[in-house]
Coordinates of C-alpha atoms in Angstrom, one line a residue:
Chain A
M41 CA 0.5 -0.2 0.4
L42 CA 1.5 3.4 -0.6
T43 CA 1.3 5.7 1.8
P44 CA -0.9 9.7 1.3
K45 CA 2.6 11.2 1.8
E46 CA 4.0 8.8 -1.8
I47 CA 1.2 9.6 -3.2
I48 CA 0.8 13.3 -2.9
S49 CA 3.9 14.5 -3.3
T50 CA 4.5 12.5 -6.2
L51 CA 1.1 13.8 -8.0
Q52 CA 2.4 17.7 -6.6
M53 CA 5.7 16.7 -8.5
V54 CA 3.9 15.7 -12.2
R55 CA 0.8 18.2 -11.7
E56 CA 1.9 21.3 -10.0
E57 CA 5.7 21.7 -10.0
N58 CA 6.5 21.0 -13.6
L59 CA 8.0 17.9 -13.7
D60 CA 9.3 16.6 -16.7
L61 CA 11.0 14.5 -18.7
R62 CA 12.7 17.4 -21.1
T63 CA 14.3 14.7 -23.4
V64 CA 14.7 11.4 -24.1
T65 CA 17.9 11.0 -26.6
V66 CA 18.7 8.3 -28.9
G67 CA 22.6 8.0 -29.6
I68 CA 23.5 6.4 -32.7
N69 CA 26.4 5.7 -33.3
L70 CA 27.5 6.6 -37.6
T71 CA 30.9 5.1 -38.2
D72 CA 29.6 2.7 -39.6
C73 CA 28.1 4.8 -42.4
V74 CA 31.3 6.3 -43.3
S75 CA 32.2 6.8 -47.0
D76 CA 33.5 9.0 -49.2
D77 CA 30.9 9.0 -51.8
I78 CA 29.0 11.8 -49.9
E79 CA 25.3 10.4 -52.0
T80 CA 26.0 7.3 -50.4
F81 CA 27.2 8.2 -47.0
K82 CA 23.5 10.6 -46.5
R83 CA 21.8 7.7 -47.5
K84 CA 23.4 5.9 -44.7
I85 CA 22.8 7.6 -42.0
Y86 CA 19.7 9.0 -42.9
D87 CA 18.6 4.9 -43.5
K88 CA 20.3 4.0 -39.8
I89 CA 18.5 6.9 -37.9
T90 CA 15.2 5.9 -39.4
R91 CA 15.2 2.7 -38.7
T92 CA 16.7 2.9 -35.0
A93 CA 15.1 5.9 -34.1
G94 CA 11.9 5.0 -35.9
Q95 CA 9.7 4.2 -32.8
L96 CA 11.1 6.7 -30.5
V97 CA 8.2 9.3 -30.5
A98 CA 5.6 6.7 -30.1
T99 CA 6.9 5.1 -27.6
C100 CA 7.7 7.9 -25.8
N101 CA 4.2 8.8 -26.0
R102 CA 3.0 5.5 -24.4
I103 CA 5.1 5.7 -21.9
E104 CA 3.9 9.2 -21.4
R105 CA 0.5 8.1 -20.7
R106 CA 1.7 4.8 -19.0
Y107 CA 3.5 7.4 -16.1
G108 CA 1.7 10.8 -16.4
I109 CA 4.7 12.2 -17.1
E110 CA 5.1 14.4 -20.0
V111 CA 8.5 13.8 -22.6
A112 CA 8.8 17.3 -23.8
N113 CA 11.0 16.4 -26.1
K114 CA 12.2 13.4 -28.4
R115 CA 15.7 14.2 -29.8
I116 CA 18.9 12.7 -31.4
S117 CA 22.0 12.8 -31.1
V118 CA 25.0 11.2 -33.3
S119 CA 28.5 10.6 -33.7
P120 CA 30.6 13.8 -34.2
I121 CA 30.1 15.1 -38.1
G122 CA 33.6 16.4 -38.4
V123 CA 34.6 12.8 -38.0
V124 CA 32.0 10.5 -39.4
G125 CA 31.6 12.7 -42.7
A126 CA 35.6 14.1 -42.6
P127 CA 36.3 13.1 -46.8
F128 CA 34.1 16.0 -47.2
N129 CA 33.7 19.9 -47.8
A130 CA 32.0 22.8 -46.0
D131 CA 29.2 22.3 -48.8
Q132 CA 28.5 18.7 -48.4
M133 CA 28.8 19.0 -44.7
V134 CA 26.3 21.5 -45.0
E135 CA 23.9 18.4 -47.2
I136 CA 24.6 16.2 -44.1
A137 CA 23.1 18.8 -41.8
L138 CA 20.1 18.9 -44.3
T139 CA 19.6 15.3 -43.9
L140 CA 19.9 15.0 -40.4
D141 CA 17.1 17.6 -40.6
K142 CA 15.4 15.5 -43.0
A143 CA 15.2 12.5 -40.5
A144 CA 14.7 14.4 -37.5
I145 CA 11.7 15.6 -39.4
E146 CA 10.5 12.3 -40.6
L147 CA 10.8 10.6 -37.1
G148 CA 9.2 13.8 -35.7
V149 CA 11.8 14.2 -32.9
D150 CA 12.5 18.0 -31.9
F151 CA 16.3 18.2 -32.3
V152 CA 18.9 16.4 -33.7
G153 CA 22.3 16.9 -32.1
G154 CA 26.2 16.0 -33.3
F155 CA 26.8 18.7 -36.0
S156 CA 29.9 18.9 -34.3
A157 CA 33.5 18.8 -34.6
L158 CA 36.1 17.9 -31.3
V159 CA 39.0 20.4 -32.0
E160 CA 40.7 21.4 -28.7
K161 CA 44.2 20.4 -29.9
G162 CA 43.7 21.1 -33.6
M163 CA 41.5 20.5 -36.2
S164 CA 41.4 17.8 -38.9
R165 CA 40.2 18.9 -43.3
G166 CA 36.5 17.4 -41.6
D167 CA 36.7 19.5 -38.6
Q168 CA 37.5 22.5 -40.7
A169 CA 34.8 21.7 -43.0
L170 CA 32.3 21.4 -40.4
I171 CA 33.2 24.2 -39.0
E172 CA 32.6 26.5 -42.0
A173 CA 29.8 24.5 -42.6
I174 CA 28.1 25.6 -39.3
P175 CA 26.5 28.9 -40.4
Q176 CA 24.6 28.0 -43.6
A177 CA 24.1 24.7 -41.8
L178 CA 22.2 26.1 -39.0
T179 CA 20.4 28.6 -41.1
E180 CA 18.7 26.2 -43.7
S181 CA 18.0 23.1 -41.3
Q182 CA 15.3 23.5 -38.5
R183 CA 16.7 21.4 -36.3
V184 CA 19.9 20.5 -36.1
C185 CA 21.9 21.7 -33.2
S186 CA 26.4 22.0 -33.4
S187 CA 28.8 21.9 -31.0
V188 CA 32.5 22.5 -31.7
N189 CA 34.8 21.5 -27.8
V190 CA 37.5 24.4 -28.2
A191 CA 39.2 23.0 -24.7
S192 CA 40.1 21.0 -22.1
T193 CA 41.6 20.0 -19.0
R194 CA 44.3 17.8 -20.5
A195 CA 44.4 19.5 -23.9
G196 CA 44.7 23.3 -22.9
L197 CA 42.7 25.8 -25.3
N198 CA 42.9 25.5 -28.6
M199 CA 43.0 29.5 -29.8
D200 CA 43.1 29.2 -33.3
A201 CA 39.3 27.0 -32.9
I202 CA 38.2 30.3 -30.6
K203 CA 39.3 32.5 -32.8
R204 CA 37.8 31.1 -35.7
M205 CA 34.4 30.3 -33.6
G206 CA 33.9 34.3 -33.1
V207 CA 33.9 34.6 -36.6
V208 CA 31.3 31.6 -37.2
I209 CA 29.1 32.7 -34.6
K210 CA 29.1 35.9 -36.2
Q211 CA 28.0 34.7 -39.4
A212 CA 25.3 32.4 -38.3
A213 CA 23.8 35.4 -36.5
A214 CA 23.8 37.5 -39.7
M215 CA 22.7 35.0 -41.7
T216 CA 19.6 34.6 -39.6
A217 CA 19.2 37.9 -38.8
D218 CA 15.2 38.1 -39.2
D219 CA 14.9 36.0 -36.4
D220 CA 17.2 38.0 -33.9
G221 CA 20.3 35.6 -34.9
L222 CA 18.5 32.3 -34.3
A223 CA 20.8 30.1 -35.8
A224 CA 23.8 31.3 -33.5
A225 CA 21.1 29.6 -30.9
K226 CA 21.4 26.5 -32.0
L227 CA 25.5 26.7 -31.6
V228 CA 27.4 25.8 -28.5
V229 CA 31.1 26.3 -27.5
F230 CA 32.3 23.7 -25.3
A231 CA 35.3 22.8 -23.2
N232 CA 35.4 19.1 -21.6
I233 CA 31.6 18.6 -23.5
P234 CA 30.9 15.2 -22.3
Q235 CA 30.7 12.5 -24.6
D236 CA 27.2 12.0 -23.3
V237 CA 25.0 14.9 -23.0
P238 CA 21.3 14.6 -23.6
F239 CA 20.5 18.0 -23.3
M240 CA 20.8 20.8 -26.6
A241 CA 22.6 21.9 -28.3
G242 CA 26.0 20.0 -26.8
A243 CA 24.1 16.9 -27.2
Y244 CA 26.3 14.6 -29.4
L245 CA 27.3 11.0 -29.1
G246 CA 31.0 10.1 -28.4
I247 CA 33.6 7.8 -30.2
G248 CA 33.3 5.7 -26.7
E249 CA 29.7 4.9 -26.5
A250 CA 27.6 1.9 -28.0
D251 CA 26.2 2.0 -31.5
A252 CA 23.0 3.0 -30.2
V253 CA 22.3 4.0 -26.3
V254 CA 18.9 6.1 -24.5
S255 CA 20.3 8.9 -22.3
V256 CA 17.6 11.1 -20.3
G257 CA 17.5 14.7 -19.9
V258 CA 15.7 14.9 -16.4
S259 CA 14.7 18.6 -15.5
G260 CA 12.2 20.3 -12.5
P261 CA 13.4 23.6 -10.8
G262 CA 9.7 24.0 -10.3
V263 CA 9.8 21.1 -8.5
V264 CA 12.8 22.5 -6.6
K265 CA 11.8 25.6 -6.1
A266 CA 8.8 24.2 -4.0
A267 CA 10.4 22.0 -2.2
L268 CA 12.7 24.3 -0.9
E269 CA 9.2 27.3 -0.5
R270 CA 7.5 24.2 1.7
A271 CA 10.7 23.3 3.6
M272 CA 11.1 27.6 4.6
A273 CA 7.3 28.0 5.4
E274 CA 6.9 24.9 7.5
E275 CA 10.3 24.2 9.2
D276 CA 11.3 25.9 12.1
N277 CA 14.9 24.7 12.2
M278 CA 15.6 25.8 8.4
D279 CA 18.9 26.6 7.5
L280 CA 21.2 26.0 5.0
S281 CA 22.1 22.3 5.6
R282 CA 18.6 21.5 5.3
A283 CA 18.0 23.2 2.5
A284 CA 21.0 21.0 0.7
D285 CA 19.6 18.0 1.8
V286 CA 16.0 19.4 0.8
I287 CA 17.8 20.0 -2.6
K288 CA 19.4 16.4 -2.8
Q289 CA 16.3 14.7 -2.0
T290 CA 14.1 16.3 -4.9
A291 CA 17.1 15.6 -7.4
A292 CA 17.3 12.1 -6.0
R293 CA 13.4 12.0 -6.9
L294 CA 13.3 13.4 -10.2
T295 CA 16.3 11.5 -11.3
R296 CA 14.5 7.9 -10.2
A297 CA 11.6 9.1 -12.3
G298 CA 13.9 9.9 -15.1
E299 CA 15.7 6.3 -15.0
L300 CA 11.8 4.9 -14.4
V301 CA 11.1 6.0 -18.1
G302 CA 14.5 6.0 -19.3
R303 CA 14.8 2.2 -19.3
E304 CA 11.1 1.5 -19.5
V305 CA 12.1 3.4 -23.3
A306 CA 15.3 1.5 -24.1
E307 CA 13.8 -2.0 -23.3
I308 CA 10.6 -1.2 -26.0
L309 CA 13.4 0.1 -28.4
G310 CA 15.7 -2.5 -28.0
L311 CA 18.4 -0.1 -26.9
P312 CA 20.8 -0.2 -23.9
F313 CA 20.3 2.4 -21.3
D314 CA 22.7 5.1 -21.5
I315 CA 22.6 7.6 -18.7
V316 CA 20.1 9.8 -16.9
D317 CA 21.4 14.0 -17.2
L318 CA 20.0 15.5 -14.3
S319 CA 19.7 18.8 -14.9
L320 CA 17.8 21.4 -13.8
A321 CA 16.8 23.1 -17.0
P322 CA 14.8 26.1 -17.2
T323 CA 12.3 26.8 -19.9
P324 CA 10.2 30.0 -20.3
N325 CA 7.6 29.7 -17.8
E326 CA 6.3 30.2 -14.8
N327 CA 7.1 27.4 -12.0
D328 CA 9.7 25.7 -14.1
S329 CA 12.7 28.5 -13.8
V330 CA 16.1 28.5 -12.5
G331 CA 16.1 31.8 -11.0
E332 CA 13.2 31.6 -9.0
I333 CA 15.0 28.9 -7.0
F334 CA 17.0 31.7 -6.0
E335 CA 14.4 33.7 -4.8
A336 CA 12.6 31.1 -2.9
I337 CA 16.1 31.4 -0.5
G338 CA 16.0 34.7 0.2
L339 CA 18.3 36.2 -2.3
P340 CA 16.5 39.2 -3.5
A341 CA 16.9 38.6 -7.5
I342 CA 19.6 35.5 -9.1
G343 CA 22.2 37.7 -9.6
A344 CA 22.5 40.1 -6.6
P345 CA 25.6 38.9 -4.1
G346 CA 25.1 35.9 -2.4
S347 CA 24.3 34.2 -6.1
T348 CA 27.4 32.2 -6.7
A349 CA 27.5 31.0 -3.2
F350 CA 23.9 29.6 -3.5
L351 CA 24.8 28.1 -7.0
A352 CA 27.7 26.1 -6.1
M353 CA 25.7 24.6 -2.8
L354 CA 22.6 24.0 -5.5
N355 CA 25.0 22.8 -8.3
D356 CA 26.5 20.2 -5.5
A357 CA 23.5 18.9 -4.1
V358 CA 21.6 18.2 -7.7
K359 CA 24.5 16.4 -8.7
K360 CA 24.9 14.5 -5.1
G361 CA 20.9 13.7 -5.5
G362 CA 21.2 12.6 -8.8
A363 CA 24.5 10.2 -8.1
F364 CA 22.6 8.4 -4.8
A365 CA 19.6 8.1 -7.2
S366 CA 21.1 6.2 -10.1
S367 CA 24.8 4.4 -11.1
H368 CA 24.6 6.2 -14.1
V369 CA 24.4 9.5 -13.9
G370 CA 26.2 11.7 -16.7
G371 CA 25.9 14.3 -19.2
L372 CA 25.8 18.0 -17.9
S373 CA 24.2 17.0 -14.5
G374 CA 23.1 20.0 -11.7
A375 CA 22.1 24.0 -13.0
F376 CA 21.5 25.3 -16.0
I377 CA 21.5 29.5 -15.7
P378 CA 20.6 30.0 -19.2
V379 CA 19.4 33.7 -19.6
C380 CA 16.9 34.1 -22.6
E381 CA 15.0 30.1 -21.5
D382 CA 14.5 31.5 -17.9
L383 CA 12.1 33.7 -17.3
T384 CA 13.6 35.1 -13.9
I385 CA 16.8 34.9 -14.9
A386 CA 15.9 36.9 -18.1
R387 CA 14.3 39.7 -15.8
S388 CA 17.2 39.9 -13.5
A389 CA 19.3 40.8 -16.7
A390 CA 16.9 43.1 -18.3
E391 CA 16.4 44.7 -14.8
G392 CA 20.3 45.2 -14.8
T393 CA 20.7 42.6 -11.4
L394 CA 22.4 40.7 -13.1
A395 CA 25.4 41.2 -15.3
L396 CA 27.6 39.5 -17.8
E397 CA 30.3 39.5 -15.5
K398 CA 28.3 38.4 -12.8
L399 CA 27.3 35.6 -15.0
E400 CA 30.9 34.6 -15.6
A401 CA 31.8 34.1 -12.0
M402 CA 28.1 32.0 -11.4
T403 CA 29.6 29.8 -14.8
A404 CA 33.1 29.0 -12.3
V405 CA 30.3 27.2 -10.3
C406 CA 26.9 26.1 -12.4
S407 CA 27.2 22.9 -14.5
V408 CA 27.3 24.3 -18.3
G409 CA 28.4 28.3 -18.4
L410 CA 27.7 31.5 -20.5
D411 CA 24.2 29.8 -22.1
M412 CA 21.6 31.7 -24.2
I413 CA 23.3 34.7 -23.7
A414 CA 22.0 37.5 -26.2
L415 CA 24.6 40.3 -27.3
P416 CA 24.5 43.6 -29.2
G417 CA 24.6 42.9 -32.8
D418 CA 27.9 44.9 -33.2
T419 CA 29.9 42.8 -30.8
S420 CA 32.9 41.9 -33.0
A421 CA 34.0 38.3 -33.7
E422 CA 37.0 38.9 -32.1
M423 CA 34.8 39.9 -28.8
L424 CA 33.0 36.5 -28.6
S425 CA 36.3 34.7 -29.3
A426 CA 37.6 36.4 -26.1
I427 CA 34.3 35.8 -24.4
I428 CA 34.8 32.2 -24.9
A429 CA 38.1 32.0 -24.3
D430 CA 37.6 33.7 -20.2
E431 CA 35.1 31.0 -20.4
M432 CA 36.8 28.0 -21.2
A433 CA 39.7 28.9 -18.8
I434 CA 37.2 28.9 -16.6
G435 CA 36.6 24.7 -17.4
V436 CA 39.9 24.0 -18.6
I437 CA 41.4 24.7 -14.9
N438 CA 38.6 23.4 -12.8
K439 CA 38.1 20.7 -14.6
K440 CA 34.4 21.2 -15.3
T441 CA 32.5 21.5 -18.3
T442 CA 32.2 25.1 -19.5
A443 CA 30.1 26.1 -22.8
A444 CA 29.6 29.5 -24.6
R445 CA 26.2 30.2 -26.5
L446 CA 26.4 33.3 -27.4
I447 CA 24.4 35.1 -29.7
P448 CA 25.3 38.5 -31.1
A449 CA 21.6 40.0 -32.4
P450 CA 21.9 41.5 -35.4
G451 CA 21.0 45.2 -35.5
K452 CA 20.0 45.3 -31.5
Q453 CA 21.6 47.3 -28.6
A454 CA 22.4 46.4 -25.7
G455 CA 18.8 46.6 -23.5
D456 CA 16.7 45.4 -26.5
H457 CA 14.4 42.5 -26.5
V458 CA 15.1 39.2 -28.9
V459 CA 12.7 36.6 -29.4
F460 CA 13.6 33.2 -30.3
G461 CA 10.6 31.1 -29.8
G462 CA 9.6 28.3 -28.2
L463 CA 11.8 26.5 -25.9
L464 CA 15.0 29.1 -26.5
G465 CA 12.9 31.8 -25.0
E466 CA 13.6 35.7 -24.9
G467 CA 15.2 37.9 -23.2
P468 CA 17.6 41.3 -23.0
V469 CA 20.5 41.7 -24.8
M470 CA 23.1 42.4 -22.9
A471 CA 25.9 44.9 -22.5
V472 CA 29.2 43.9 -23.1
N473 CA 31.9 45.8 -21.3
M474 CA 34.1 45.4 -23.9
G475 CA 36.4 49.1 -24.5
S476 CA 37.4 48.6 -27.7
Q477 CA 35.9 46.1 -29.8
E478 CA 39.5 45.1 -31.2
N479 CA 42.0 42.6 -29.3
R480 CA 44.9 41.5 -30.2
F481 CA 45.6 38.9 -27.5
V482 CA 43.0 36.6 -29.3
R483 CA 44.7 37.6 -32.9
L484 CA 47.6 36.1 -31.4
G485 CA 46.3 32.6 -31.9
G486 CA 47.9 29.3 -31.1
R487 CA 47.1 27.1 -27.6
I488 CA 47.5 28.0 -24.0
P489 CA 49.2 25.1 -22.5
A490 CA 47.1 22.8 -20.6
P491 CA 47.8 23.5 -17.1
I492 CA 49.7 21.6 -14.3
Q493 CA 47.5 18.7 -12.4
S494 CA 49.4 19.7 -9.1
L495 CA 50.2 22.5 -6.1
V496 CA 46.8 22.6 -6.4
N497 CA 45.8 26.6 -4.5
Chain B
M20 CA -9.4 -27.4 9.8
N21 CA -11.7 -25.5 11.8
K22 CA -11.3 -22.0 9.9
V23 CA -13.4 -18.8 11.0
L24 CA -13.3 -15.3 9.7
I25 CA -14.1 -12.3 12.4
S26 CA -14.4 -8.9 11.9
V27 CA -14.1 -6.7 14.9
L28 CA -15.3 -2.9 14.2
G29 CA -16.5 -0.1 17.0
S30 CA -14.5 3.2 18.3
D31 CA -10.6 2.8 18.6
Q32 CA -9.7 2.5 22.2
P33 CA -6.7 0.6 23.8
G34 CA -7.4 -2.9 24.4
I35 CA -8.7 -4.1 21.4
M36 CA -6.6 -6.5 20.3
A37 CA -5.9 -7.5 23.7
K38 CA -9.4 -8.6 24.3
V39 CA -10.2 -10.3 21.3
A40 CA -6.8 -12.0 21.1
S41 CA -7.4 -14.0 23.8
I42 CA -10.7 -15.0 23.8
I43 CA -9.6 -16.2 20.8
N44 CA -6.5 -18.1 22.8
Q45 CA -8.8 -19.2 25.9
H46 CA -10.9 -20.8 22.7
N47 CA -7.7 -22.4 21.3
G48 CA -8.2 -20.7 18.1
N49 CA -4.7 -19.3 16.5
I50 CA -5.1 -16.5 14.8
E51 CA -3.4 -17.0 11.6
N52 CA -3.8 -13.4 9.4
L53 CA -4.7 -10.3 10.5
S54 CA -5.2 -6.6 9.8
Q55 CA -6.8 -3.8 11.2
T56 CA -7.1 0.1 10.3
L57 CA -8.4 3.6 11.5
L58 CA -10.9 5.0 9.7
D59 CA -11.2 8.9 11.3
N60 CA -11.5 7.2 15.5
V61 CA -13.1 3.9 13.9
F62 CA -11.5 0.7 14.4
G63 CA -12.0 -2.1 11.9
A64 CA -10.2 -5.1 12.1
L65 CA -10.3 -8.5 10.0
L66 CA -8.9 -11.8 11.5
M67 CA -8.7 -15.2 10.0
A68 CA -8.3 -17.8 13.0
N69 CA -8.4 -22.0 13.3
L70 CA -10.1 -23.0 15.7
A71 CA -10.3 -26.0 17.7
E72 CA -12.1 -28.9 15.9
D73 CA -15.0 -29.1 18.6
D74 CA -15.5 -25.6 18.8
S75 CA -17.9 -23.3 16.2
A76 CA -18.1 -19.9 15.0
E77 CA -21.3 -19.3 16.8
K78 CA -19.2 -20.1 20.2
L79 CA -16.6 -18.1 20.2
E80 CA -18.9 -14.9 18.2
Q81 CA -21.1 -14.9 21.6
S82 CA -18.1 -15.4 23.8
L83 CA -16.4 -12.3 21.8
Q84 CA -19.6 -10.6 22.3
D85 CA -20.3 -11.4 26.2
Q86 CA -16.8 -10.1 26.8
T87 CA -16.5 -7.4 25.2
R88 CA -19.6 -6.1 26.0
G89 CA -19.1 -2.2 27.4
M90 CA -16.7 -1.5 24.7
N91 CA -19.3 -1.0 22.0
L92 CA -17.7 -3.3 19.2
Y93 CA -19.4 -5.0 16.4
I94 CA -18.4 -8.9 16.2
R95 CA -19.3 -11.1 13.6
V96 CA -17.4 -14.3 13.2
H97 CA -18.0 -16.4 9.9
P98 CA -17.2 -20.0 9.4
W99 CA -14.9 -19.7 6.3
Q100 CA -13.7 -22.8 3.7
A101 CA -10.6 -21.2 1.8
E102 CA -12.1 -21.0 -1.4
P103 CA -10.9 -18.8 -3.5
S104 CA -12.8 -16.2 -6.2
D105 CA -13.0 -17.0 -9.5
W106 CA -10.7 -13.8 -10.1
H107 CA -8.3 -15.3 -7.8
Q108 CA -8.2 -18.7 -9.2
N109 CA -8.4 -17.5 -12.8
K110 CA -6.4 -14.0 -11.9
P111 CA -5.3 -12.8 -15.3
E112 CA -2.1 -11.4 -15.6
T113 CA -2.2 -7.7 -14.3
Q114 CA -0.1 -4.5 -14.2
P115 CA -0.6 -2.9 -11.2
Y116 CA -1.7 1.1 -11.6
I117 CA -3.1 4.1 -9.4
V118 CA -6.0 5.6 -10.1
T119 CA -6.5 9.1 -8.5
A120 CA -9.3 11.3 -8.9
I121 CA -9.1 14.8 -7.4
G122 CA -11.4 17.2 -6.4
P123 CA -14.2 18.0 -4.2
D124 CA -16.2 14.7 -2.7
R125 CA -19.3 13.9 -4.7
Q126 CA -21.8 11.7 -4.2
G127 CA -21.5 8.9 -6.1
L128 CA -17.5 9.3 -7.0
V129 CA -16.4 6.0 -5.9
A130 CA -19.6 4.1 -7.1
E131 CA -18.9 5.8 -10.6
I132 CA -15.4 5.3 -10.6
A133 CA -15.3 1.8 -8.9
G134 CA -18.3 0.3 -11.2
E135 CA -16.5 1.8 -14.2
L136 CA -13.9 -0.2 -12.9
F137 CA -15.4 -3.4 -12.8
K138 CA -16.5 -2.7 -16.2
H139 CA -13.4 -3.2 -17.1
G140 CA -12.8 -6.0 -15.3
V141 CA -10.0 -4.2 -12.8
N142 CA -9.9 -5.3 -9.4
I143 CA -9.4 -2.3 -6.7
S144 CA -6.3 -3.7 -4.2
N145 CA -6.6 -0.9 -2.1
I146 CA -8.8 2.4 -1.5
Q147 CA -8.0 5.0 0.4
A148 CA -9.6 9.1 1.0
I149 CA -7.6 12.0 1.6
F150 CA -10.2 14.2 2.5
K151 CA -9.0 17.4 4.3
G152 CA -11.5 19.8 3.0
G153 CA -10.4 23.5 1.7
K154 CA -10.1 24.6 -1.8
N155 CA -6.4 22.9 -2.4
P156 CA -7.7 20.6 -4.9
M157 CA -4.7 17.9 -3.6
D158 CA -6.5 17.8 0.3
N159 CA -9.3 15.9 -1.4
L160 CA -7.9 12.9 -2.8
M161 CA -9.3 9.6 -3.8
V162 CA -6.6 7.2 -4.6
F163 CA -7.6 3.1 -6.3
E164 CA -4.9 0.9 -6.1
V165 CA -6.0 -0.8 -9.1
D166 CA -4.9 -4.2 -10.9
V167 CA -5.6 -4.2 -14.5
P168 CA -5.5 -7.0 -16.8
R169 CA -3.4 -7.2 -19.8
A170 CA -5.7 -7.6 -22.0
V171 CA -7.4 -3.8 -20.7
V172 CA -7.3 -1.0 -23.3
M173 CA -6.2 1.3 -21.1
N174 CA -6.7 4.3 -23.7
D175 CA -10.3 3.1 -23.3
L176 CA -10.0 2.9 -20.1
R177 CA -9.1 6.3 -19.7
D178 CA -11.3 7.8 -21.8
A179 CA -14.2 6.4 -19.3
L180 CA -12.4 7.6 -16.5
D181 CA -12.3 11.0 -18.3
A182 CA -15.8 11.2 -19.2
I183 CA -16.9 10.4 -15.4
A184 CA -13.8 13.4 -14.6
S185 CA -15.9 15.8 -16.6
R186 CA -19.6 14.5 -15.3
L187 CA -18.2 15.2 -11.8
E188 CA -16.2 18.0 -12.7
L189 CA -13.1 16.2 -11.2
E190 CA -9.9 15.3 -12.6
I191 CA -8.7 11.8 -13.0
N192 CA -5.7 10.2 -13.1
V193 CA -4.4 6.9 -14.5
Q194 CA -0.6 6.3 -14.0
H195 CA 1.3 2.8 -13.7
R196 CA 2.4 2.3 -9.9
R197 CA 6.0 2.1 -10.8
I198 CA 5.7 6.1 -11.3
F199 CA 5.0 6.3 -7.1
E200 CA 7.4 3.7 -6.0
S201 CA 10.7 4.9 -8.1
V202 CA 10.2 8.3 -7.1
S203 CA 9.1 7.3 -2.9
N204 CA 11.4 4.8 -2.3
I205 CA 15.4 4.5 -2.1
L206 CA 15.5 1.0 -2.3
N207 CA 13.9 0.0 -6.0

């Protein structure tokens, strides 16, 4: 027999607090599709993707009803196209992106990730072609997402790649000027990218993974906020130790729900279950915001002093709860602080409580990085690269994943409003405190060496 | 074998179980299984006992009633041939689901939902009401723990329950039991 508490708390999570499975992502290895003939390669990847994930959407719909939990997105991630499409030139890379897009549309999935390159140390021919193709690929496709790993703790920072990415982001935004630079919102630059992220835009299937796997991304900032609010209201001896406990327990419950659904989808599809990524990933809706958790704990707003300390605790408690609940927690697992995807964070940024500099500080302790940040349209490519380099350095030195998803919104000034729609949301254009647009440091290129792993202080 | 089923109902108070059990013991009866529950302040218990061959349900009932006079209990004892019902003899393969009706109490709510579940061949294994009154919908909750035969088309069952929900202005959810267990239990 279930106790009333078990029943009520589960129902509350699902009905009122926006527990959802943000995504069930099927990772598909494309290494066996390799060919130096573009038509053969396109046909093989299209066939393999549509064959492997043919039942994904129908299965998710079925499981959704069985458990009464929404699966918000169904997604595909593939082997990095920079690797498996190495023989092809940039124009052909665009064709590959459009093939991925076609497969995604055919399957009815929301996004396909893996139009990616791993270039933390250097760029192969395929990587170069892929990176060159990114602006056009993301402009002409609807559902393709792209990621480029430009740094790692073991390899250091590839400043040539970072310099290049500033230009690529600028181009991608310019080509989608009518949509406030939407293409740049589907492109993320990483340090220490995990091989098994189910979240976009960073999802790809690492080379060390199986032929096809199912991963799940669980979200639920609303559930954490509600649990904290309840504890704050009802408990006499509330302090931060207790708050950490509440977050941890909530994270464990969320992870359990995710693993249950993930394993079941995997079983039905006949694929191995890979990981649960428990990330507090907001959507641009009330009660589904990471910023609201900051207010629930008593901070005036996200970005106010104290925010970095609380984010550190939040991120750590989420990881601890997740790791306890499932033996296969992976991906990014932690708290995201994307500006445009989160109603409260966007509001703090618009009101000036949260500046780019404070966000950067907070990314040292969050699970991703500078995410979904709209910048003035006249931000130079060099300046974008410099911001990326700063963000990557934080990840490399702290042995964590960091990422930058920057959108220089064409024609927009700081304080203007941009709208990307759907999960990508909307928000203010944030000011960049840059002085000159020139940046000789970035222009030097080369590599920033990998950091020493001893003398840790 | 001289099995009996004993039901004990009344206002909750200390000593009910002590008294009932010791009288069964006096009759050289052995309690084989038992369950008790509380509904507000009302006590209810069901006991399964094996009596001595020369004893009977009537005699035990008489002793129980005589010796608990003053406790204001309703006690019945029935002879019991352990013959399982058709359902248990030919139990189909089932899946455990939780049906929750959220919203204010209404006359006929249990009858309607239970009737519909029966129509689909669904067995109710436990039912509980969590009524605290007030406006918060989660404070007015009826929970049916049910076993749904595999042959049942879940969409048909959901549609039928949705129709009841809209007629009674309730929200009815049908969720597989595993979701409740997996988010509530450390062990799974």
